[in-house]
XYZ file of C-alpha atoms in Angstrom:
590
model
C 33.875 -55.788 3.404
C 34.535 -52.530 2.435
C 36.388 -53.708 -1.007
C 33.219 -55.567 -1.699
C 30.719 -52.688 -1.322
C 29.262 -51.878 -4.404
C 27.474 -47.881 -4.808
C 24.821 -47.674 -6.910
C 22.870 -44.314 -8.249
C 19.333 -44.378 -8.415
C 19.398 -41.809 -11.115
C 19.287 -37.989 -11.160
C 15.021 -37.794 -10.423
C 15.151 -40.186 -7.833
C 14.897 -37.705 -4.871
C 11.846 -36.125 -6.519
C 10.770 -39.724 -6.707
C 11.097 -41.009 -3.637
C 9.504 -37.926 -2.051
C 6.072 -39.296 -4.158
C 6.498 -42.419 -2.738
C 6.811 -41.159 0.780
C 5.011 -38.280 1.043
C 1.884 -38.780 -1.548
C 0.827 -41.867 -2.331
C 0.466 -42.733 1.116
C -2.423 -41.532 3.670
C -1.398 -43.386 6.932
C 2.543 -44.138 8.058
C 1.318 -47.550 9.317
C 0.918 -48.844 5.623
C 4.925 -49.816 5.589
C 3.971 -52.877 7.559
C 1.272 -53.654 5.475
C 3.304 -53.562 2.446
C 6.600 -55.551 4.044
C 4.191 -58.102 5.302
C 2.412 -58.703 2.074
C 5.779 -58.903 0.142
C 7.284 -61.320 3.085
C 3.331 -63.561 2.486
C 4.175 -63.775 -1.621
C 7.586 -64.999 -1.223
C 6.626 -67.787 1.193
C 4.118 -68.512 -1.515
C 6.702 -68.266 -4.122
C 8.986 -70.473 -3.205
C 6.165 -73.034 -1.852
C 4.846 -73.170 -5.654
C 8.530 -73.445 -6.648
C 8.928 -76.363 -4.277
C 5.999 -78.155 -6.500
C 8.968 -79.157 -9.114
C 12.475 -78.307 -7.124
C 12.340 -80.495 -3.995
C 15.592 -78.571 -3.044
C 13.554 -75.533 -2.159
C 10.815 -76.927 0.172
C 9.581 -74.328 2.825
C 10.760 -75.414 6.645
C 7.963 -77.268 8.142
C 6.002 -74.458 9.940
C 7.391 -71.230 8.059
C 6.689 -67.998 9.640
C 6.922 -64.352 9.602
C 9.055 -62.653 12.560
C 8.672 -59.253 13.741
C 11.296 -58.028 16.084
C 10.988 -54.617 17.405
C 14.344 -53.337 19.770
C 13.718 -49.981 21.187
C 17.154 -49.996 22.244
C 18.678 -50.050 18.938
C 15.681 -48.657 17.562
C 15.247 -51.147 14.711
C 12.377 -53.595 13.415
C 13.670 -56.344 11.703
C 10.827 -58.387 9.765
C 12.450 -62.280 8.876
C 10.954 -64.408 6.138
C 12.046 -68.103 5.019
C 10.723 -67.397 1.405
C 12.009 -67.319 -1.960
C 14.823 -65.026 -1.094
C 16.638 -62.627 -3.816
C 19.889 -63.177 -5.241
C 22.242 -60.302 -5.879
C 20.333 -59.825 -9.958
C 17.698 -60.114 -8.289
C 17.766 -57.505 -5.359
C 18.718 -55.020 -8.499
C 15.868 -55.981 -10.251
C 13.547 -55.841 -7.312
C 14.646 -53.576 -5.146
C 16.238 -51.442 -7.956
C 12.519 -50.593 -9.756
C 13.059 -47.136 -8.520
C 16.557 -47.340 -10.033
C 15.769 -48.822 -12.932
C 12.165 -46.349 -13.725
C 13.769 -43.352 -11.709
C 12.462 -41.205 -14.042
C 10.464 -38.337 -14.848
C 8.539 -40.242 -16.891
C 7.828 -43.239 -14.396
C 6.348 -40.410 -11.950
C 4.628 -39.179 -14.322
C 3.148 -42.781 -15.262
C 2.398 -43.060 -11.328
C 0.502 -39.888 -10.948
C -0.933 -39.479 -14.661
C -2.026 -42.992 -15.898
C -5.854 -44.139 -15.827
C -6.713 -46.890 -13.376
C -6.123 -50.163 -15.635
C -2.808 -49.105 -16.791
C -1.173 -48.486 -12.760
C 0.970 -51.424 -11.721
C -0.172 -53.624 -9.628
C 2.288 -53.925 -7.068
C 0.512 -56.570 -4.508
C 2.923 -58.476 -3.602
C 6.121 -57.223 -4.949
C 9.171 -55.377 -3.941
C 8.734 -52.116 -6.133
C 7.093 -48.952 -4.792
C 5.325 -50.491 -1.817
C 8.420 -51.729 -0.479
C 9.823 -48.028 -0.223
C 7.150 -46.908 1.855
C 9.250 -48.192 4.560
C 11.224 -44.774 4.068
C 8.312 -43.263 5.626
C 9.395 -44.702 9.207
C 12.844 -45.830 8.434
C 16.078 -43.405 7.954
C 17.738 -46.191 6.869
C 16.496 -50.183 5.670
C 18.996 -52.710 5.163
C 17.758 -56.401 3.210
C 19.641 -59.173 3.992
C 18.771 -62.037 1.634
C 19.904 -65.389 0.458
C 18.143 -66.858 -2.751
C 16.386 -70.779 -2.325
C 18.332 -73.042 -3.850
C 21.927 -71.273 -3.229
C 24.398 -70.327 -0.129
C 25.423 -67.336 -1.086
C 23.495 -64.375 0.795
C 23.706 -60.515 -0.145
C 22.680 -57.292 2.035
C 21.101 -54.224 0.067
C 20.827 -50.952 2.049
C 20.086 -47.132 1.458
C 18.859 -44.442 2.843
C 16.456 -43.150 0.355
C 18.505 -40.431 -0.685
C 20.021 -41.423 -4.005
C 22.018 -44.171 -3.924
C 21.752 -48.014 -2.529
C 24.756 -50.602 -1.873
C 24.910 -54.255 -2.398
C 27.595 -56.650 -0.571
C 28.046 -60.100 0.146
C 26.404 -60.767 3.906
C 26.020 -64.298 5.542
C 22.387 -65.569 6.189
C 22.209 -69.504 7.821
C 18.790 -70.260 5.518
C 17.447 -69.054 2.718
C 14.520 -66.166 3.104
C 14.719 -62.215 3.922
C 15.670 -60.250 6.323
C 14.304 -56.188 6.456
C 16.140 -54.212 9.187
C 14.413 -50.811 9.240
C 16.428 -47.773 11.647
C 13.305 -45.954 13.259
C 13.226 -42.241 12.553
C 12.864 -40.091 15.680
C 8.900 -39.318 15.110
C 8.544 -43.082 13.975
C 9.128 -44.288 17.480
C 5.428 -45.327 18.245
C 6.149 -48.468 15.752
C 8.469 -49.776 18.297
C 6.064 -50.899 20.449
C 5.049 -54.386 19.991
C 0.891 -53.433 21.145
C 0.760 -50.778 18.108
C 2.591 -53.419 15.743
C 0.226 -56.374 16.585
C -2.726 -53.654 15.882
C -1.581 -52.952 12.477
C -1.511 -56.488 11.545
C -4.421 -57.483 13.258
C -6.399 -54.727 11.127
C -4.269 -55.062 7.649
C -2.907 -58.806 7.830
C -5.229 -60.557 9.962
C -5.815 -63.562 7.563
C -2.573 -63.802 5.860
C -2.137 -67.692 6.305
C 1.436 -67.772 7.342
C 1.723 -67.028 10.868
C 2.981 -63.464 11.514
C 4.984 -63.268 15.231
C 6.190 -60.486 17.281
C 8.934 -61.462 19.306
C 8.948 -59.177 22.621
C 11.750 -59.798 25.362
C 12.346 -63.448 24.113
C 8.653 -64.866 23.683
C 7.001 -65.145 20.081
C 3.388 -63.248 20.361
C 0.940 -64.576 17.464
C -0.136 -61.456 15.581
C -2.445 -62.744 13.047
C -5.559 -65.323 12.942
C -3.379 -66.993 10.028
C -7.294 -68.541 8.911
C -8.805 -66.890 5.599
C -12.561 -67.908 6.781
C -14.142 -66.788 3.842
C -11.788 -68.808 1.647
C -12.829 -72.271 3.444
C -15.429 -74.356 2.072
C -18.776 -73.587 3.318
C -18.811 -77.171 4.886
C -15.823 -76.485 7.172
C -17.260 -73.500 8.940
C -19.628 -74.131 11.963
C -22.102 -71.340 12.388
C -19.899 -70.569 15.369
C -17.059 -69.796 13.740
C -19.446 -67.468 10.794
C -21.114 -65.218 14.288
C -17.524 -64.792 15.428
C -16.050 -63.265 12.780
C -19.024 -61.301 11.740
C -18.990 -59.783 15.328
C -15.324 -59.259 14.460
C -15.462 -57.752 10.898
C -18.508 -55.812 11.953
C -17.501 -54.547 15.657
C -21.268 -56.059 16.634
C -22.893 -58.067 19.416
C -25.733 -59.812 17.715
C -26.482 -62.602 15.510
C -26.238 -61.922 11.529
C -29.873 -62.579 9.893
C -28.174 -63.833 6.957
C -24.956 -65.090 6.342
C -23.369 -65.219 2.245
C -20.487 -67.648 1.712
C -19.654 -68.249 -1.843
C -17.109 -68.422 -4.573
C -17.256 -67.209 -7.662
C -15.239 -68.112 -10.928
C -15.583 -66.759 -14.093
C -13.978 -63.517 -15.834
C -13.502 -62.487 -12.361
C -12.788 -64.731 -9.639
C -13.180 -64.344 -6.069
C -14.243 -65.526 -2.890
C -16.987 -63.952 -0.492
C -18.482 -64.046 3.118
C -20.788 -61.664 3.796
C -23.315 -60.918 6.404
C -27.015 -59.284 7.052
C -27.253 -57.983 10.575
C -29.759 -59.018 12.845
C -30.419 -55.350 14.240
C -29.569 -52.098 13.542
C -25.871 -51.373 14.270
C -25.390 -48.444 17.294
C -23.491 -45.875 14.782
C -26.820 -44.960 12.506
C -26.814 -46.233 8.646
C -28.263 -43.184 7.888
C -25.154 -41.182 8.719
C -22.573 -42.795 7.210
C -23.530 -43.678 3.219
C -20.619 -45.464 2.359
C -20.304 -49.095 1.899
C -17.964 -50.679 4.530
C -17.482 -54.186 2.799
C -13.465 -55.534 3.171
C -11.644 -55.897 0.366
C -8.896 -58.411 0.413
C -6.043 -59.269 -2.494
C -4.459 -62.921 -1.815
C -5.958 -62.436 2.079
C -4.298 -59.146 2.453
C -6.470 -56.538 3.553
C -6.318 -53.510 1.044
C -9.039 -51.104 1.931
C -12.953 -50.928 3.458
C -13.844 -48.189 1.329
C -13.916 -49.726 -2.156
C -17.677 -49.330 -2.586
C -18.098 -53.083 -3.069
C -21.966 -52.606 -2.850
C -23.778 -49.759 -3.449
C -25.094 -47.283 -0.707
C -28.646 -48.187 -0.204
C -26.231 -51.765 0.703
C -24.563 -50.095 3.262
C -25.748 -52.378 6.306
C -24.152 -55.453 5.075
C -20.744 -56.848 6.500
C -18.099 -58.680 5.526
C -15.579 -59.446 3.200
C -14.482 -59.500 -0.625
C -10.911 -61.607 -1.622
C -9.908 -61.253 -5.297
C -6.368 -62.234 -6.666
C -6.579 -60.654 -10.033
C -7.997 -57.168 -9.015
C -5.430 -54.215 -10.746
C -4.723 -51.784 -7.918
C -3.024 -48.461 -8.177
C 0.419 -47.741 -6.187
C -1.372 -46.664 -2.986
C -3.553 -49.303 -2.668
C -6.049 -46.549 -0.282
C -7.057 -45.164 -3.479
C -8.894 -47.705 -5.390
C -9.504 -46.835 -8.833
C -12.891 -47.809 -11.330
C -11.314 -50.645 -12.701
C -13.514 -53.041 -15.346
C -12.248 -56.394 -12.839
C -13.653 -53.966 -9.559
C -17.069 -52.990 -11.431
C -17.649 -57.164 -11.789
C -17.015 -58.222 -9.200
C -19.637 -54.733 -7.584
C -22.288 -56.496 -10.378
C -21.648 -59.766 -8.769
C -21.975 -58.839 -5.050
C -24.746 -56.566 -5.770
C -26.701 -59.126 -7.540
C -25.814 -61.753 -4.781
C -27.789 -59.857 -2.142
C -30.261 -59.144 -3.887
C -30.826 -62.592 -4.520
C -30.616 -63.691 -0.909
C -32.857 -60.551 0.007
C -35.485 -62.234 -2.356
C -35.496 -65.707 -0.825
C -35.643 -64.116 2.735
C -38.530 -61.938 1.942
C -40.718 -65.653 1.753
C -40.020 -65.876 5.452
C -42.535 -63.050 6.330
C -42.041 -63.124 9.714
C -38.251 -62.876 9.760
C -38.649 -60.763 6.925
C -40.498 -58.139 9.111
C -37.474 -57.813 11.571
C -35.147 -57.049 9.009
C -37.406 -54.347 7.593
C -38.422 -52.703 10.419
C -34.497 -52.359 10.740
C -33.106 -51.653 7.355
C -36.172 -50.839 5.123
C -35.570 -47.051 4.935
C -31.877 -47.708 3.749
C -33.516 -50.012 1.215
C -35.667 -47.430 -0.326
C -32.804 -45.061 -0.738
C -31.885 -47.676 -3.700
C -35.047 -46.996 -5.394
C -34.639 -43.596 -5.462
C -31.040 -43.345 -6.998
C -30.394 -47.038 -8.581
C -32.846 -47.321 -12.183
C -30.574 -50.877 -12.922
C -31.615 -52.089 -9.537
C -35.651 -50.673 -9.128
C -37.718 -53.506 -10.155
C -35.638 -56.112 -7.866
C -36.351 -53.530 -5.001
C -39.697 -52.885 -5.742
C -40.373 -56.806 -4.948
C -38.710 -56.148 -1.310
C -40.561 -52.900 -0.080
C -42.949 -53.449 2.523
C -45.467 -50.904 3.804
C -48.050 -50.475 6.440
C -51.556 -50.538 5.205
C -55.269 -48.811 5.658
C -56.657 -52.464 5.670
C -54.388 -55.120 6.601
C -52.140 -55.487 9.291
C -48.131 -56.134 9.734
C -46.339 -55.184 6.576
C -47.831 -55.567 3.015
C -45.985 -55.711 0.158
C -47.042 -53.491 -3.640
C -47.408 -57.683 -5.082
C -49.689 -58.005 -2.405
C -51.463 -54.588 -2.613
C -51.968 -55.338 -6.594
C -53.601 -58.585 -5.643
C -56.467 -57.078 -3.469
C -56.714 -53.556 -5.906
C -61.002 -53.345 -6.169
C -62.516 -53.780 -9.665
C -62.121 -50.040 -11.736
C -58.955 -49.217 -9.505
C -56.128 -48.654 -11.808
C -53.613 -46.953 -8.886
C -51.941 -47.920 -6.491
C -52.887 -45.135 -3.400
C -50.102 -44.335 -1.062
C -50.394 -41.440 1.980
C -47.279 -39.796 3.557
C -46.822 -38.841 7.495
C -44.813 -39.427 10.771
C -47.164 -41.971 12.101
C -49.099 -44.901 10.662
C -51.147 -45.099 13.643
C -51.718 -41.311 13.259
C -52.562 -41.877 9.569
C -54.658 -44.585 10.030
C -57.004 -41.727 11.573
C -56.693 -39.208 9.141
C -59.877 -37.804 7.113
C -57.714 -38.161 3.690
C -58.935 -42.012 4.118
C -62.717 -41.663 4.358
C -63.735 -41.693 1.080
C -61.108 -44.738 0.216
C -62.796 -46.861 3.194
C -65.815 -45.941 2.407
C -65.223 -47.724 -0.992
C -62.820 -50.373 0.341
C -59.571 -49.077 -1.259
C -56.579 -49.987 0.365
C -54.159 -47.255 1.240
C -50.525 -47.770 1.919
C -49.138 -45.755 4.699
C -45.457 -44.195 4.061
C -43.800 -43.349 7.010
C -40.330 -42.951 6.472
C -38.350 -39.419 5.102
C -37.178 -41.345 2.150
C -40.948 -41.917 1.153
C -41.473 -38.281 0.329
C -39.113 -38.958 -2.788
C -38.847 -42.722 -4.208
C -42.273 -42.749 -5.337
C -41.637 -40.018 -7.760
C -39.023 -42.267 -9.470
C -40.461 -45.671 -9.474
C -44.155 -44.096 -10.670
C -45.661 -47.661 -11.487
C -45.867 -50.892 -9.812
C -46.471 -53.887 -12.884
C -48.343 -51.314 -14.863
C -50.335 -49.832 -11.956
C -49.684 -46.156 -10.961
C -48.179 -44.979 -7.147
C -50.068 -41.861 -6.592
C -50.120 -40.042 -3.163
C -53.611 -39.317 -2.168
C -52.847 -35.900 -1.469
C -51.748 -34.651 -4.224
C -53.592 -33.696 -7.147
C -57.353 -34.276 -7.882
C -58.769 -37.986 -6.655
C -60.919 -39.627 -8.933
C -62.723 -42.938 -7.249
C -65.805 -42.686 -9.144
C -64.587 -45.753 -11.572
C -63.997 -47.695 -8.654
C -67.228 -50.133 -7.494
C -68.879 -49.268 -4.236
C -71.563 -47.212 -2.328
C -72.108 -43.591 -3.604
C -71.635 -41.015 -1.249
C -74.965 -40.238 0.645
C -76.007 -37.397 1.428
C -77.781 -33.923 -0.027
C -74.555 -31.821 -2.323
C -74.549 -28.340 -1.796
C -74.207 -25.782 -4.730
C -70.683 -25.342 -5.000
C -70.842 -23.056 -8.459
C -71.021 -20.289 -6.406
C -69.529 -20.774 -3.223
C -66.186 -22.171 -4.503
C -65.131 -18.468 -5.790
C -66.171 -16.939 -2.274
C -63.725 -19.251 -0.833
C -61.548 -18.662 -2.972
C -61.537 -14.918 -2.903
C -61.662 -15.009 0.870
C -58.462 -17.426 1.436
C -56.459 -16.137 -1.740
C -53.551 -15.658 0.556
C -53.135 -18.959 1.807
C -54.486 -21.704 -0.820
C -53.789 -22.131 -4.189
C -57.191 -23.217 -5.340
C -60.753 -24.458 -3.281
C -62.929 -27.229 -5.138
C -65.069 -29.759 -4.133
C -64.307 -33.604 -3.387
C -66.026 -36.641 -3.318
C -63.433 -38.639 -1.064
C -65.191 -36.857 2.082
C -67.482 -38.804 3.952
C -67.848 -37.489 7.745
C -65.089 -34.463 7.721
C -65.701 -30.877 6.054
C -62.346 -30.317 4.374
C -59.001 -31.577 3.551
C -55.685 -30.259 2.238
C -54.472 -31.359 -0.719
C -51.418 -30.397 -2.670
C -51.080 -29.403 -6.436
C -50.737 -32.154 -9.302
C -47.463 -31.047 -9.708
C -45.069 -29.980 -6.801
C -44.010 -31.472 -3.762
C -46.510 -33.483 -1.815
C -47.899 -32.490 1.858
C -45.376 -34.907 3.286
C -42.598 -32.874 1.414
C -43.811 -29.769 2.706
C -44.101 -30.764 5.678
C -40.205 -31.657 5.713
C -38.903 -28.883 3.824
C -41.336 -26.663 5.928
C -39.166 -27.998 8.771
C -35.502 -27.385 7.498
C -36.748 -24.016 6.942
C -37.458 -23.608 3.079
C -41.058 -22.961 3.691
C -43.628 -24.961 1.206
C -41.536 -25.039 -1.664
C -43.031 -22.703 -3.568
C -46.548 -24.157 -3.503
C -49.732 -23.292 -1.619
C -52.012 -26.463 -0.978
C -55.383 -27.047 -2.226
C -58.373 -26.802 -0.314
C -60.988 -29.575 -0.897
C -64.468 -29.087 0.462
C -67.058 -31.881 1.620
C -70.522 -30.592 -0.421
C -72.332 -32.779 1.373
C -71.709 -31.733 5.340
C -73.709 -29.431 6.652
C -71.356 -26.674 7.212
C -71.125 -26.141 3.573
C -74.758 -26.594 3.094
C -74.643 -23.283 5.147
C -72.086 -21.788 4.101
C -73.392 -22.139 0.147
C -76.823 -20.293 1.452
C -75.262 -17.414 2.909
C -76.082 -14.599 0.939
C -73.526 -12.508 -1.346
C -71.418 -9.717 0.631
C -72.290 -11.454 4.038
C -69.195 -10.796 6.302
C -69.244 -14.174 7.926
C -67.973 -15.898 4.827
C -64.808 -14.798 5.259
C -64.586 -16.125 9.082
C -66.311 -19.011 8.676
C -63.695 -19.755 5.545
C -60.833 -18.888 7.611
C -62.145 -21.502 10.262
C -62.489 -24.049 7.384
C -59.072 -23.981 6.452
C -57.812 -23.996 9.900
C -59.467 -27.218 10.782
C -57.870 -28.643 7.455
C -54.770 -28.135 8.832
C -55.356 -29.458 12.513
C -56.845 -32.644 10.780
C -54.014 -32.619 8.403
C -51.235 -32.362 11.936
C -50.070 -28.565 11.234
């Protein structure tokens, strides 16, 4: 054997090469397996396409994937009946370090813009030497379909590789990898058949761990999302969305499709049917799956967008570019698609749902705030989520939606009226609404933090204007209904008392017509955070923001009446204004 070993250099950069490989482009030591497994899937595919024309190279009947960990040897050896490699062909494959063992090639690796990475899914290349991460040593034993002859490639990373003839009884693979020291924990057979089940799960060849003579299944071996729609029982949909989304309940909506096009891929993808125990609002990433040919490649692609973030599932492409980690997905034109495509998908189903107003209403009350986030920081998407907000309302109950506030607007109202607090039922009470019941204008009650912001962004609803009723100056005298009653004090010179006396605190004090029964309200400025964002940044300790509110008086209650007939210097003014502005804050919950 020894006459027949052939040496061959991997070139004079290959140490600093194979140290990137190792060492950088990978995040987690586990990711060998992934890698070995995916190559092992593609060559069973291979040679089963191959078959399509060459009889002579037709896969056994059940072909599988075998794992064998032996601690006492301290070896894995992964088995394959693929394609196989001939001798050419492990240099070509296995040699794409030898053959780009450059300088230049790291460079290309660690330099080059997304679209121009390889993408090494499937191949022997870089991926495969991320087994040097575990291994001190890997040894590939492999006989080419088609022929008898069978050849063994080994190295140990460190410069060189040899190739000699070897004896294999079928045609296929074999990987033998010699477990470094701190690489022992991949010699159990529990942490192997965790990796798979969390990279390989749906590879479609069966993937078995042999322990002490017994083959374990490792894998599902079923691509659900990949089976037409009519082949999966609802059954089969809950049990893998409690699987892909480590949840309990039901899915409110479940999206199975395929789509074909300039990008093609297959999706199943799920609405939960209540909110999941770890809080959306923590975590603002998308968790989506990506899969390439059923491999599992990362769940932190940002398939949808973050205001998205509730829904499950999975994405499978098979022409997706990925870069040589595969954990670092770049911005790739065929990744932005297919983002476009899920995105839009969603939104779509979110649209037909929202008719069911009833199951509509549990799905809000659970993901509604995460919702609004996307009309705050998504312009492309606004107007599709404008049509799903929902809102509690001054004259209606359950939820109410701005198409159905529009609909019931009074004649000579030209805004749309929102108010901002903690508590609808609380708001419900508050004097801010008096003057808008007393004309029957409908107020929509924003409950949520998000509220405090969005509106500033969207500004209209089909042509009509979101204003907060709390900010600024409220004009309802275009709007038709009964005047307010009652006999107006003389405010032209009381205002500039008040405003003398409470200087300090407010930033102006005028009078309002939206008063009916209370004396005064706070308002804030036209322009300037809100009461609602005061409030808020009031509690995270940044104090108002800068702005003082406004103090709106009631001419027409009686403590103004006597306050605008005390005479000029009288010392009361100043107490009695002082009381006025405290009991527009205890109305107003400060």
């Amino acid at each position: 054997m020894s006459e027949t070993l052939e040496r061959h250099e991997f070139g004079a950069e290959v140490g600093r090469l194979l140290d990137l490989v190792v060492h950088a482009l990978y995040s987690e030591r586990e990711i060998f397996l992934r890698e070995l497994v995916a190559n092992a899937a593609d060559a069973v595919d291979r040679r089963r396409f191959e078959a399509l024309t060459d009889p002579a190279l037709s896969l056994p009947a059940e072909p599988k994937l075998r794992i064998v960990p032996d601690k006492a040897a301290r070896t894995i050896t992964l088995s394959d009946p693929g394609i196989g490699m001939s001798k050419p062909e492990l240099v070509e494959h296995l040699g794409t370090i030898a053959r780009s063992g450059t300088l230049a090639f790291a460079r290309r690796l660690a330099e080059a813009p997304a679209a121009e990475k390889p993408s090494l899914i499937g191949q022997f290349g870089v991926g495969f030497y991320s087994a040097f991460m575990v291994a001190e040593r890997v040894e590939v034993t492999s006989r080419r379909a088609g022929t008898d002859e069978a050849w063994r490639w080994a190295s140990e990373g460190s410069g060189e590789y040899t190739l000699a003839p070897a004896e294999r009884a079928e045609p296929g693979t074999d990987i033998v990898l010699h477990i470094k020291p701190d690489a022992e924990e991949f010699l159990e057979p529990l942490r192997l058949q965790t990796i798979i089940r969390k990279w390989a799960d749906h590879i479609t060849i069966p993937i078995l761990i042999v322990q002490d003579g017994k083959e374990e299944p490792a894998n599902e071996g079923t691509a659900l999302w990949r089976k037409p729609k009519a082949e999966v029982t609802e059954e089969q949909y809950a049990e893998f969305y409690r699987h892909v989304a480590h949840a309990f309940d039901t899915p409110w909506a479940t999206l199975h499709w395929r789509a074909e096009g300039t990008v093609e891929f297959a999706a199943l993808l799920f609405i939960p049917g209540m909110k999941p125990f770890a809080a959306v609002e923590g975590d603002r990433e998308s968790h989506v799956r990506l899969h390439v040919r059923r491999m599992f490649i990362t769940d932190s692609a940002g398939l949808l967008p973050s205001w998205l973030r509730f829904v499950q599932g999975v994405v499978d492409t098979e022409d997706l570019p990925l870069n040589v980690s595969r954990e670092m997905l770049q911005s790739t034109p065929a990744l932005a698609r297919i983002r476009r495509a899920v995105t839009t998908r969603v939104l779509g189903e979110l649209k037909s749902k929202a008719k069911e107003a009833e199951s509509y209403a549990g799905f809000w009350e659970n993901f509604g705030p995460v919702l609004k986030e996307g009309v705050w920081e998504d312009a492309e998407h606004r107007k599709d989520l404008a049509a799903l907000l929902r809102f509690r309302s001054s004259a209606a109950e359950g939820w109410v939606s701005l198409a159905d506030y529009v609909g019931r607007m009074k004649p000579g109202q030209e805004v749309i009226y929102v108010l901002l607090g903690d508590d609808a039922e609380v708001l419900k009470t508050s004097p801010q609404l008096e003057g808008f019941r007393a004309k029957g204008v409908e107020v929509l009650l924003l409950t949520d933090q998000i509220d405090a912001f969005w509106p500033e962004r969207m500004a209209e609803f089909e042509g009509k204007p979101i204003r907060s009723i709390t900010q600024g100056t409220v004009d309802l005298s275009k709007v038709e209904g009964a005047a307010p009653e009652g006999e107006a004090a003389d405010l032209a010179a009381l205002l500039p008392r008040l405003q003398e006396a409470l200087k300090e605190e407010v930033s102006e004090v005028r009078g309002t017509d939206r008063l009916v029964e209370s004396a005064a309200v706070l308002a804030a400025p036209q322009y300037g955070p809100d009461l609602q964002m005061q409030r808020l940044l009031r509690r995270a300790g940044r104090g108002n923001g800068g702005a003082l509110p406004v103090l709106e008086v009631n001419p027409r209650h009686p403590l103004l009446r006597r306050l605008a007939a005390l005479p000029d210097g009288d010392a009361a003014l100043a107490e009695q204004a002082g009381l006025l502005l405290d009991l527009a804050r205890v109305q107003d919950g400060d």
